[in-house]
Coordinates of C-alpha atoms in Angstrom, one line a residue:
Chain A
X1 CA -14.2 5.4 -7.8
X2 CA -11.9 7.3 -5.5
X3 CA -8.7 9.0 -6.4
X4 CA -6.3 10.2 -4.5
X5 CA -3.5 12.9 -5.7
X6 CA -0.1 13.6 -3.6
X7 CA 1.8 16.7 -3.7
X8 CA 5.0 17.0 -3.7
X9 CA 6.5 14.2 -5.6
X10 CA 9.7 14.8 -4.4
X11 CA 10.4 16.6 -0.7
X12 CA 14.2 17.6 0.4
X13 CA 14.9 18.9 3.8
X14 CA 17.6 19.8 6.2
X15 CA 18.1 17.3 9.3
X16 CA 15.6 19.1 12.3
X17 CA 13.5 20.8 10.0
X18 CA 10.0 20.0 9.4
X19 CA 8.4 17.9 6.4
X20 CA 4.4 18.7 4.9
X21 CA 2.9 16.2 2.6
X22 CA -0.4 17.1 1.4
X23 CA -3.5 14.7 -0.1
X24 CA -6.6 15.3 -1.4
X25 CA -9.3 12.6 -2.3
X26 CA -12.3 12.8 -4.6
X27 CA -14.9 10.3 -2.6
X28 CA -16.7 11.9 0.2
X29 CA -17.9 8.5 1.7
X30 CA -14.0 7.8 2.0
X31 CA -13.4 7.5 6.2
X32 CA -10.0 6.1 6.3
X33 CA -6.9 7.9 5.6
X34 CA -3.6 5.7 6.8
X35 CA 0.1 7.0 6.1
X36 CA 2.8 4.4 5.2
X37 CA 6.3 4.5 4.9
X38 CA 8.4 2.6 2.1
X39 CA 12.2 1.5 2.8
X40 CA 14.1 0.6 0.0
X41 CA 13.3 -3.2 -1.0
X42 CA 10.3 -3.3 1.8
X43 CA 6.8 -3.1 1.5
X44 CA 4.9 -0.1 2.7
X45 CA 4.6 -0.1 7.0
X46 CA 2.2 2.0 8.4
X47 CA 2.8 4.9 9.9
X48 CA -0.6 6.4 11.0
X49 CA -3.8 7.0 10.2
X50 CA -7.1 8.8 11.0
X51 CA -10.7 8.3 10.9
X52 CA -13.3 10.9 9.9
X53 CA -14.5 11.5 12.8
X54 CA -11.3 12.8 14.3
X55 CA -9.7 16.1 12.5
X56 CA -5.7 15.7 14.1
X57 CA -4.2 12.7 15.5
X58 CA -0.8 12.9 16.5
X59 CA 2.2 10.4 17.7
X60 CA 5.3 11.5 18.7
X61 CA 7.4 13.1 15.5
X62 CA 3.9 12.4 13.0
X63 CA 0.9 14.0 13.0
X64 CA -1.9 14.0 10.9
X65 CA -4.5 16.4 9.8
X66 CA -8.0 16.0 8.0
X67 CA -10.2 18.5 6.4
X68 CA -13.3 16.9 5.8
X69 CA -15.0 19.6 3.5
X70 CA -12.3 20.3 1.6
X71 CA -11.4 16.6 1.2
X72 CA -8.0 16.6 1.6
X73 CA -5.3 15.9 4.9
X74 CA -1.7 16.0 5.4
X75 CA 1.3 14.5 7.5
X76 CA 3.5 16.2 9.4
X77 CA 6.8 15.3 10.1
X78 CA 8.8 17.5 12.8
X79 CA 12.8 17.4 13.9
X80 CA 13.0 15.3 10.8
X81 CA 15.9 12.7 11.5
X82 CA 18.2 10.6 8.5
X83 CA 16.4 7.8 9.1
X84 CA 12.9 9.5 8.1
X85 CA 14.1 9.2 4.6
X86 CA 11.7 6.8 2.8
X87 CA 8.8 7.1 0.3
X88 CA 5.7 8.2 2.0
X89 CA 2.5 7.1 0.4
X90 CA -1.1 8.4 1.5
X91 CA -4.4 6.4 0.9
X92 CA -8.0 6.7 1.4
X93 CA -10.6 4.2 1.4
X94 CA -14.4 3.6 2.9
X95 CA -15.0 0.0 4.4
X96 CA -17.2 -1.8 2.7
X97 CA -17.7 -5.8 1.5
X98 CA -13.9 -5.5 -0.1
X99 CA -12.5 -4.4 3.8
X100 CA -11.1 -1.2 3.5
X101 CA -10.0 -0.9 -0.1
X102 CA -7.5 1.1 -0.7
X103 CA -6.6 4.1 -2.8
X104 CA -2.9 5.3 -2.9
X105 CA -1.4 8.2 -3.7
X106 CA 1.2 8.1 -5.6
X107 CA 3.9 8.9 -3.4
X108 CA 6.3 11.2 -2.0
X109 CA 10.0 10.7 -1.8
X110 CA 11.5 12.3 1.2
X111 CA 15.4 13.2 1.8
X112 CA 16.6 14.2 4.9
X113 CA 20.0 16.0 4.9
X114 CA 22.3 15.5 7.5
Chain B
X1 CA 5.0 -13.9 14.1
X2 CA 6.0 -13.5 10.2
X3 CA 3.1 -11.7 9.3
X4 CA 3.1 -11.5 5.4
X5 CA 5.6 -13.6 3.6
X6 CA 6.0 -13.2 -0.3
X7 CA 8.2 -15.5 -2.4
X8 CA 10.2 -15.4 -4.8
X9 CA 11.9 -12.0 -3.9
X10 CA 13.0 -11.6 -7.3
X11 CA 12.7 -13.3 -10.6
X12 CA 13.4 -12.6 -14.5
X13 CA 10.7 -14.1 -17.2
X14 CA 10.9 -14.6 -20.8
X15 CA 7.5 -13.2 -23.0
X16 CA 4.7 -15.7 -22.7
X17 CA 6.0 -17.8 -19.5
X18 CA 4.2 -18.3 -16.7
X19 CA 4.5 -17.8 -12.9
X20 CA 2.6 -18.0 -9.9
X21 CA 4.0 -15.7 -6.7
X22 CA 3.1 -17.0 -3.5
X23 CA 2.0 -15.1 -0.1
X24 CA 1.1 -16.4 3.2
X25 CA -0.1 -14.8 6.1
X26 CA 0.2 -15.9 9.9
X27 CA -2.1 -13.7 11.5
X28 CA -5.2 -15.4 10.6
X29 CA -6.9 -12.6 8.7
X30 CA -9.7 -13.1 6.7
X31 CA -9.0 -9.8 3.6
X32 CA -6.1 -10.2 1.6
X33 CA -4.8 -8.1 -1.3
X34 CA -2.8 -8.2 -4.5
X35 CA -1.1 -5.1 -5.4
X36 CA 0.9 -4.2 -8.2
X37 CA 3.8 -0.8 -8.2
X38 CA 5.6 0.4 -11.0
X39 CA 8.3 2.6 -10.6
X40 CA 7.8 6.1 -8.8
X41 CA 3.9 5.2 -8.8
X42 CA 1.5 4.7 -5.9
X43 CA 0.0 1.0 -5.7
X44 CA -2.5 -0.5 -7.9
X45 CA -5.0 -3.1 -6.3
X46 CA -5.0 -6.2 -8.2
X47 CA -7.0 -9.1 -6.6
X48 CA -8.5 -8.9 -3.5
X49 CA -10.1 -11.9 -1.6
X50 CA -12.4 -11.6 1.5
X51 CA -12.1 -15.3 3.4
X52 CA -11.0 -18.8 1.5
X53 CA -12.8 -19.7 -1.6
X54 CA -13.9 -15.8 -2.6
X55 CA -11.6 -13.5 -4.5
X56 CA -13.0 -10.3 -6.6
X57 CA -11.2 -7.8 -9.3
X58 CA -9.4 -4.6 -8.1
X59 CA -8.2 -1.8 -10.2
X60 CA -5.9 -3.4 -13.0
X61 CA -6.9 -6.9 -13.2
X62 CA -5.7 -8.4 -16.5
X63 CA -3.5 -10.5 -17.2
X64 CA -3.6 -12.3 -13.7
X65 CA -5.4 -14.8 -11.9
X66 CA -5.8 -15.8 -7.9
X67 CA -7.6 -18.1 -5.8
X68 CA -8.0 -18.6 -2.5
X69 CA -8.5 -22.3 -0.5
X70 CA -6.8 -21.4 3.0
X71 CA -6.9 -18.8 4.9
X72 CA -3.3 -18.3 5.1
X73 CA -2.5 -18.6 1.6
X74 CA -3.4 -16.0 -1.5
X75 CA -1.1 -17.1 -4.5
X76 CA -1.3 -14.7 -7.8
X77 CA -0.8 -16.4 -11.3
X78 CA 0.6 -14.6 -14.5
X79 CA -0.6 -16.9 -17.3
X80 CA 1.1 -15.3 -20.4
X81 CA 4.1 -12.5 -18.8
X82 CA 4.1 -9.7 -21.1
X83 CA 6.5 -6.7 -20.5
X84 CA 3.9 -4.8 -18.9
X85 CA 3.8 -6.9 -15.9
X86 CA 7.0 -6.0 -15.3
X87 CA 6.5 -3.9 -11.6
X88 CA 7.1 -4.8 -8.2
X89 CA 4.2 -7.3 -6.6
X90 CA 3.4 -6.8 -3.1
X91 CA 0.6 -9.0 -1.0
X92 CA -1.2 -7.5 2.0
X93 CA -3.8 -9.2 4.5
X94 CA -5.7 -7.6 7.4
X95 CA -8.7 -7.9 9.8
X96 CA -11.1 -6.5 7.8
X97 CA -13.2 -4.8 10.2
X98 CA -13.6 -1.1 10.1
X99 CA -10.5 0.7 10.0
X100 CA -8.2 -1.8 10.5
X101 CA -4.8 -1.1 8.7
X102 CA -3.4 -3.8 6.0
X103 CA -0.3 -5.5 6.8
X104 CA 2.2 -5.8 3.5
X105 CA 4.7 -8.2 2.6
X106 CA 8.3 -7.3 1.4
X107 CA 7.2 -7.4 -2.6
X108 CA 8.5 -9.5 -5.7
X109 CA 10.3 -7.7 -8.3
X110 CA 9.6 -9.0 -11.0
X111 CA 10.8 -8.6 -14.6
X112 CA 9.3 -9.5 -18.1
X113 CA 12.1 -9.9 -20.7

């Protein structure tokens, strides 16, 4: 089955600066890579996410890279602001008869610094 | 709209009680998940259920049952708590076509005592 690994665990930066998470996945029929941020006491919200067939995808503050061949992508967090501050989680999945099935990584906590 | 509503929010068991934790959907979607996360871990699927009256293992399934006989509706039962199920529950539905994203609920903490 898939696995998906998240570096770093733990991510502290100053208010303004940008913020680099990195996952890699071990499925190559995997197509879906969403982003989701976790609020204390809330369930994860997603963020973004990108298909195979695209290798950036971009919204405002967030962007998104894939590298298909090397299996792995990454979000991008610019003029990081307080209120970025959350647990970020990647996942991968490929849609089958389950929907898309997902595979999380295990998470990076992010601390913006005012 | 609601979207995913889980309930209780919290809740303390004793060893060998039981439990069911509820979630309900508003959004009409047909895939809806059971997900399990224990502290500084990703999520672990649970139960997953594709449309009323079909529900299928995930990842870590013992120790719980589900069923499914609305769409709306995708309760998860705990038959015999043990402190291992102690972790936060979350539920999650979506469309279920390609790519669609899944919608989660705020999570049950729950604790095993």
């Amino acid at each position: 089955g898939e696995n998906v690994e998240q570096h770093p665990s733990t991510l502290s930066v100053q208010e303004g600066d940008s913020a680099v998470i990195k996952c890699t996945y071990s499925d190559s029929a995997s197509n879906y890579f969403p982003w989701y941020k976790q609020e204390l006491g809330k369930g994860p919200q997603l963020i973004i996410d990108i298909r195979s067939n695209v290798g950036e995808k971009k919204d405002q503050r967030i962007a998104v890279t894939l590298n298909k061949t090397a299996k792995h992508f990454s979000l991008h967090i610019t003029e990081t602001q307080p209120e970025d501050s959350a647990v970020y989680f990647c996942a991968a999945t490929s849609f089958g008869a389950a929907g898309n099935k997902l595979t999380f990584g295990g998470g990076t906590r992010v601390l913006v610094k005012p | 709209n609601a979207g995913v509503t889980q309930t209780p929010k919290f809740r303390i068991l004793k060893i060998g009680q039981s439990m069911t934790l509820q979630c309900t959907q508003d959004m009409n979607h047909n895939y809806m998940y059971w997900y399990r996360q224990d502290p500084g871990m990703g999520l672990k699927l649970i139960y997953y259920s594709v449309g009323a009256g079909i529900t299928d293992k995930g990842e870590v399934p013992n120790g719980y049952n589900v069923s499914r006989s609305t769409t709306e509706d995708f309760p998860l039962r705990l038959e015999l708590a043990a402190p291992s199920q102690t972790s936060v529950y979350f539920c999650a539905s979506s469309q279920g076509q390609l790519n669609q994203p899944q919608h989660f609920g705020d999570g049950t903490r729950l604790s095993i005592l």
